[in-house]
Structure formats: structure tokens, C-alpha cells
Amino acid sequence: MKFIDTHIHLQDYKLISAPQIIAAARECGVNGFVCISAKEDDWAKVLELSTQYPEVVPALGLHPWHVRQATPAWAEKLEALLLQNPRAQIGEAGLDRIKDGELLPQAEAFEIQIQLAKKYNRVLLIHAVKAAEWLPRFWPLLKGVRFVFHSFSGAKDLIKPIVENSGYVSFSQSILRMKNVAEIVCAVPQNCLLLETDGPYQSLEKGTESSPCFLPELLTKLAEYRHEDTEKLAAKVYQNSKDLFYGK
Ligand SMILES: [Zn+2]
């Protein structure tokens, strides 16, 4: 089975280096990574990793947690880098009501990144936490944008608008903590399904960094919940990731 980790912050590993993570992941069948940035400081690091490793697809963006600290020209800088780097996708961007209860300025930053995704036809990697109330105004804007709700562990009701708007749902190991994991996992059609670790974050074991080597186990668990053949589901999820991030 082959895997692509569609959301990993390779530049943020502390206990192990990015080259070590990539080498270990290869041994586990993970041969692609979408390396995600959260803030401006990450952009150069993510681009460097993607130059060093052709299997690393860079994603440049501004996470809702970092919007208030961004420099005034962040959006222009981001646009210039997107133009220079045709493989770069956008993210992570989005909305987080736990970290910041105010819709602005998060919404503005999110909207800018939606527009950039539309203008340059890049995939938009979305972080949405407790944002269900804020999302309805964004669905019309997301029309025609290829987007992913990353590390999905929201309400089952949210899956319907994502799928109806041709979006993707990406699961990390954190879905396994949900009480209604089976219900959520079964609600996502195969052709919208992606996998990720959000590494080094969201490890199931305290004090450790999550590893792409968990993806085979995660896929196996999802296949069990969905009553589907593990190899076939793995092949489909791999193909979804490949088509979306590496071109058909
Ligand atoms: Zn992330």
C-alpha cells in the first residue's frame, strides 16, 4: 500500500529531523507529503524542503492563529511566492473560534487566501475549529476552489456542504478519539477522502510527535469502520491525493 501525507509540518519537528522523518516514512510506504505552513516565517523553510525533496509539495499560507501577528504586506508576499512557485498550494488558512472568538480579522485573511486559490487554481487547505456558525458565508466564495477540510473532527452535518461544494475531507489520527468516529468516517464518499498526520502535532501519545508511519494503521481502521477492503480503499485514497496535489 502506498500513502501520501496530505498535511504535515515537516519544518516543525523537534525530536527528529525532517530528513529522518521522510526516510522513515518511505519505509512505511509514504512517498508524498504536502508540507504546510502556518505563518510567514515558515514559507522559506517549506519551499526549501520542497526543493530538496521532489516528493514534498509546498503549501504557503496564514493560519488563523497567526493572523494578528502577520506583517502588513503578508498577502502581497504570499501572492509573489505563489507566482514564483507553481507547485505551491495554499494553507493552512481558515477559522478558529476557540483561539480567537472574533470573526475579524480571521475572516479577512481567509477570504484573501480563498481568492488567491481561485485566481491561481491552487488547492486550499482549510483549518476550521468550532467554526460551523461562521462557515455559511464562505460556501459561495469557495465555489470553483479545490479545497480540503484538514484533520476533520467536526460535526457530521458539516460533511454534506463540504461534499456538495466538491471539497475533500482529510482525516488524521485525531478522528479516532471521536465518540461517533464510525458515523463520521462512513459519511465521507471515497472520492473525497484524504489522510494526513498533521505531524508533528496531534499525536495520540502525549509527549511524542506524530509520524507519517501511522497512516497505514489509520487507513486500516477507517476501512474497518467503512466495511471496505483495506487495499482498495488505500489505493483510492492514494489516487485522490495524487490527482489533487501532484497533477493527474
Ligand atoms: Zn496543521
Coordinates of C-alpha atoms and ligand atoms in Angstrom, one line a residue:
M1 CA 0.0 0.0 0.0
K2 CA 1.2 3.5 -0.8
F3 CA 0.3 6.7 1.0
I4 CA 0.6 10.5 0.8
D5 CA 0.5 12.5 3.9
T6 CA -1.6 15.4 2.8
H7 CA -0.9 17.7 5.8
I8 CA 2.4 17.7 7.7
H9 CA 4.5 20.5 9.1
L10 CA 7.9 18.9 8.3
Q11 CA 9.7 22.1 9.5
D12 CA 8.2 21.9 13.0
Y13 CA 9.6 18.5 14.1
K14 CA 11.8 18.9 17.2
L15 CA 12.6 15.4 18.4
I16 CA 13.6 14.1 14.9
S17 CA 14.8 16.0 11.8
A18 CA 12.8 16.4 8.6
P19 CA 15.2 14.2 6.5
Q20 CA 14.8 11.4 9.2
I21 CA 11.0 11.7 9.1
I22 CA 11.0 11.5 5.3
A23 CA 13.4 8.5 5.3
A24 CA 11.3 6.6 7.9
A25 CA 8.1 7.4 6.1
R26 CA 9.4 6.0 2.8
E27 CA 10.0 2.7 4.7
C28 CA 6.3 2.7 5.7
G29 CA 5.0 3.3 2.1
V30 CA 4.5 7.0 2.5
N31 CA 6.0 8.6 -0.6
G32 CA 4.5 12.0 -0.8
F33 CA 4.0 14.9 1.6
V34 CA 2.1 18.2 1.5
C35 CA 4.2 20.4 3.7
I36 CA 2.1 23.0 5.4
S37 CA 3.0 26.4 6.7
A38 CA 1.2 28.3 9.4
K39 CA 3.0 31.7 9.3
E40 CA 5.2 33.8 7.1
D41 CA 8.4 32.5 8.9
D42 CA 7.6 29.0 7.6
W43 CA 7.4 29.9 3.9
A44 CA 11.1 29.8 3.1
K45 CA 11.6 26.6 5.1
V46 CA 8.7 24.9 3.4
L47 CA 9.9 25.9 -0.1
E48 CA 13.5 24.8 0.7
L49 CA 12.2 21.3 1.8
S50 CA 10.2 21.1 -1.5
T51 CA 13.3 21.9 -3.5
Q52 CA 15.4 19.4 -1.6
Y53 CA 12.7 16.6 -1.9
P54 CA 10.7 16.5 -5.1
E55 CA 8.0 14.4 -3.3
V56 CA 7.3 17.3 -0.9
V57 CA 4.6 19.7 -2.2
P58 CA 4.8 23.1 -0.5
A59 CA 1.7 24.9 0.9
L60 CA 2.1 28.5 1.8
G61 CA -0.5 30.3 3.9
L62 CA -1.5 32.1 7.1
H63 CA -3.2 30.1 9.8
P64 CA -6.0 31.8 11.8
W65 CA -3.8 31.6 15.0
H66 CA -1.2 33.8 13.3
V67 CA -3.3 36.4 11.5
R68 CA -2.9 39.1 14.2
Q69 CA 0.9 38.9 14.1
A70 CA 1.2 38.9 10.3
T71 CA 3.2 41.7 8.6
P72 CA 1.0 44.3 6.7
A73 CA 2.3 43.0 3.3
W74 CA 1.8 39.3 4.0
A75 CA -0.8 38.9 1.3
E76 CA 1.4 40.5 -1.4
K77 CA 4.3 38.4 -0.3
L78 CA 2.2 35.3 -0.5
E79 CA 1.0 36.1 -4.0
A80 CA 4.5 36.8 -5.2
L81 CA 5.7 33.4 -3.9
L82 CA 2.7 31.6 -5.4
L83 CA 3.7 33.1 -8.8
Q84 CA 7.3 32.0 -8.4
N85 CA 6.3 28.5 -7.3
P86 CA 3.7 26.9 -9.5
R87 CA 3.7 23.7 -7.3
A88 CA 2.8 25.6 -4.2
Q89 CA -0.7 25.2 -2.7
I90 CA -2.3 27.5 -0.2
G91 CA -2.6 26.8 3.5
E92 CA -3.3 26.4 6.1
A93 CA -6.0 29.0 6.2
G94 CA -9.3 29.2 7.9
L95 CA -11.3 29.9 11.0
D96 CA -10.8 29.1 14.7
R97 CA -13.3 30.3 17.2
I98 CA -11.6 28.6 20.2
K99 CA -8.4 30.5 19.8
D100 CA -10.0 33.8 18.7
G101 CA -13.7 34.5 19.2
E102 CA -13.7 37.4 16.8
L103 CA -14.6 36.8 13.2
L104 CA -12.4 39.6 12.0
P105 CA -9.5 39.7 11.2
Q106 CA -9.5 35.9 10.6
A107 CA -12.3 36.1 8.0
E108 CA -10.4 38.7 6.0
A109 CA -7.3 36.6 5.9
F110 CA -9.3 33.5 5.0
E111 CA -11.1 35.4 2.2
I112 CA -7.8 36.7 0.7
Q113 CA -6.5 33.1 0.6
I114 CA -9.7 31.8 -1.0
Q115 CA -9.4 34.4 -3.7
L116 CA -5.7 33.5 -4.3
A117 CA -6.6 29.9 -4.5
K118 CA -9.3 30.8 -7.1
K119 CA -7.0 33.1 -9.1
Y120 CA -4.1 30.7 -9.3
N121 CA -6.0 27.5 -9.2
R122 CA -4.2 26.1 -6.1
V123 CA -5.6 23.7 -3.5
L124 CA -6.7 25.5 -0.3
L125 CA -6.0 23.6 2.9
I126 CA -8.6 24.7 5.5
H127 CA -8.3 24.7 9.3
A128 CA -11.8 25.0 10.8
V129 CA -12.4 24.7 14.5
K130 CA -15.7 25.4 16.1
A131 CA -16.4 27.5 13.0
A132 CA -19.7 25.9 11.8
E133 CA -21.6 29.2 12.5
W134 CA -19.1 31.2 10.5
L135 CA -18.9 29.0 7.6
P136 CA -22.2 29.6 5.6
R137 CA -21.0 32.9 4.3
F138 CA -17.9 31.2 2.8
W139 CA -19.5 28.4 0.8
P140 CA -20.4 30.7 -2.1
L141 CA -16.8 32.1 -2.2
L142 CA -15.4 28.5 -2.2
K143 CA -17.3 27.7 -5.4
G144 CA -14.8 26.6 -8.0
V145 CA -12.0 26.3 -5.5
R146 CA -10.3 22.9 -4.8
F147 CA -10.3 22.7 -1.0
V148 CA -9.6 20.3 1.8
F149 CA -11.0 20.4 5.4
H150 CA -8.0 19.1 7.2
S151 CA -7.9 16.9 10.3
F152 CA -11.7 16.7 10.2
S153 CA -13.2 16.0 13.6
G154 CA -16.2 18.3 13.4
A155 CA -19.9 17.6 13.3
K156 CA -21.3 15.1 10.8
D157 CA -23.6 17.8 9.4
L158 CA -20.6 19.7 8.1
I159 CA -19.6 16.9 5.7
K160 CA -22.6 17.5 3.5
P161 CA -21.8 21.1 2.5
I162 CA -18.1 20.2 2.0
V163 CA -19.0 17.3 -0.4
E164 CA -21.7 19.4 -2.2
N165 CA -19.1 22.1 -2.8
S166 CA -16.7 19.4 -4.3
G167 CA -14.4 19.7 -1.3
Y168 CA -12.2 17.0 0.3
V169 CA -12.3 15.7 3.9
S170 CA -8.9 14.7 5.4
F171 CA -8.7 12.5 8.5
S172 CA -5.8 12.4 10.9
Q173 CA -5.4 10.1 13.9
S174 CA -7.4 12.6 15.9
I175 CA -10.6 11.2 14.3
L176 CA -10.1 8.0 16.3
R177 CA -10.7 10.0 19.5
M178 CA -14.2 10.9 18.5
K179 CA -17.1 9.0 20.0
N180 CA -19.0 8.9 16.8
V181 CA -16.0 8.1 14.7
A182 CA -17.8 5.4 12.7
E183 CA -20.7 7.7 11.7
I184 CA -18.3 10.4 10.6
V185 CA -15.9 8.2 8.7
C186 CA -18.8 6.5 6.8
A187 CA -20.4 9.8 5.8
V188 CA -17.5 10.8 3.5
P189 CA -17.6 9.4 -0.1
Q190 CA -14.5 7.6 -1.2
N191 CA -13.6 10.1 -3.9
C192 CA -13.5 13.0 -1.3
L193 CA -11.3 11.1 1.2
L194 CA -7.7 12.0 2.2
L195 CA -5.4 11.1 5.0
E196 CA -2.8 13.1 7.0
T197 CA -0.9 13.2 10.3
D198 CA -0.8 17.0 10.9
G199 CA 2.7 16.0 12.2
P200 CA 4.4 16.7 14.4
Y201 CA 1.1 17.6 16.1
Q202 CA -2.0 15.7 17.2
S203 CA -0.1 12.6 18.4
L204 CA -2.2 10.1 20.2
E205 CA 0.6 9.6 22.8
K206 CA 1.5 12.5 25.0
G207 CA 5.0 13.8 24.6
T208 CA 5.6 12.3 21.2
E209 CA 5.5 13.7 17.7
S210 CA 3.1 12.1 15.3
S211 CA 4.7 10.2 12.4
P212 CA 3.6 9.5 8.8
C213 CA 4.2 5.9 9.6
F214 CA 0.8 5.9 11.4
L215 CA -1.0 6.3 8.1
P216 CA -1.2 2.6 7.2
E217 CA -2.8 1.9 10.6
L218 CA -5.2 4.8 10.3
L219 CA -6.2 3.7 6.8
T220 CA -6.8 0.1 8.1
K221 CA -9.0 1.4 10.9
L222 CA -11.0 3.6 8.5
A223 CA -11.5 0.6 6.2
E224 CA -12.8 -1.4 9.1
Y225 CA -15.3 1.3 10.1
R226 CA -16.5 1.6 6.5
H227 CA -16.6 -2.2 5.9
E228 CA -14.4 -1.7 2.9
D229 CA -11.5 -3.6 1.5
T230 CA -8.3 -2.1 3.0
E231 CA -6.1 -2.3 -0.1
K232 CA -8.8 -0.9 -2.4
L233 CA -9.5 2.0 0.0
A234 CA -5.8 2.7 0.3
A235 CA -5.4 2.7 -3.5
K236 CA -8.4 5.1 -3.9
V237 CA -7.2 7.5 -1.2
Y238 CA -3.7 7.4 -2.7
Q239 CA -5.1 8.2 -6.1
N240 CA -7.3 11.1 -4.7
S241 CA -4.2 12.6 -3.1
K242 CA -2.1 12.2 -6.2
D243 CA -4.6 13.7 -8.5
L244 CA -5.2 16.6 -6.2
F245 CA -1.6 17.6 -5.3
Y246 CA 0.6 16.0 -8.0
G247 CA -1.5 16.6 -11.1
K248 CA -3.3 13.9 -13.0
Ligands
ZN1 ZN -1.7 21.8 10.5

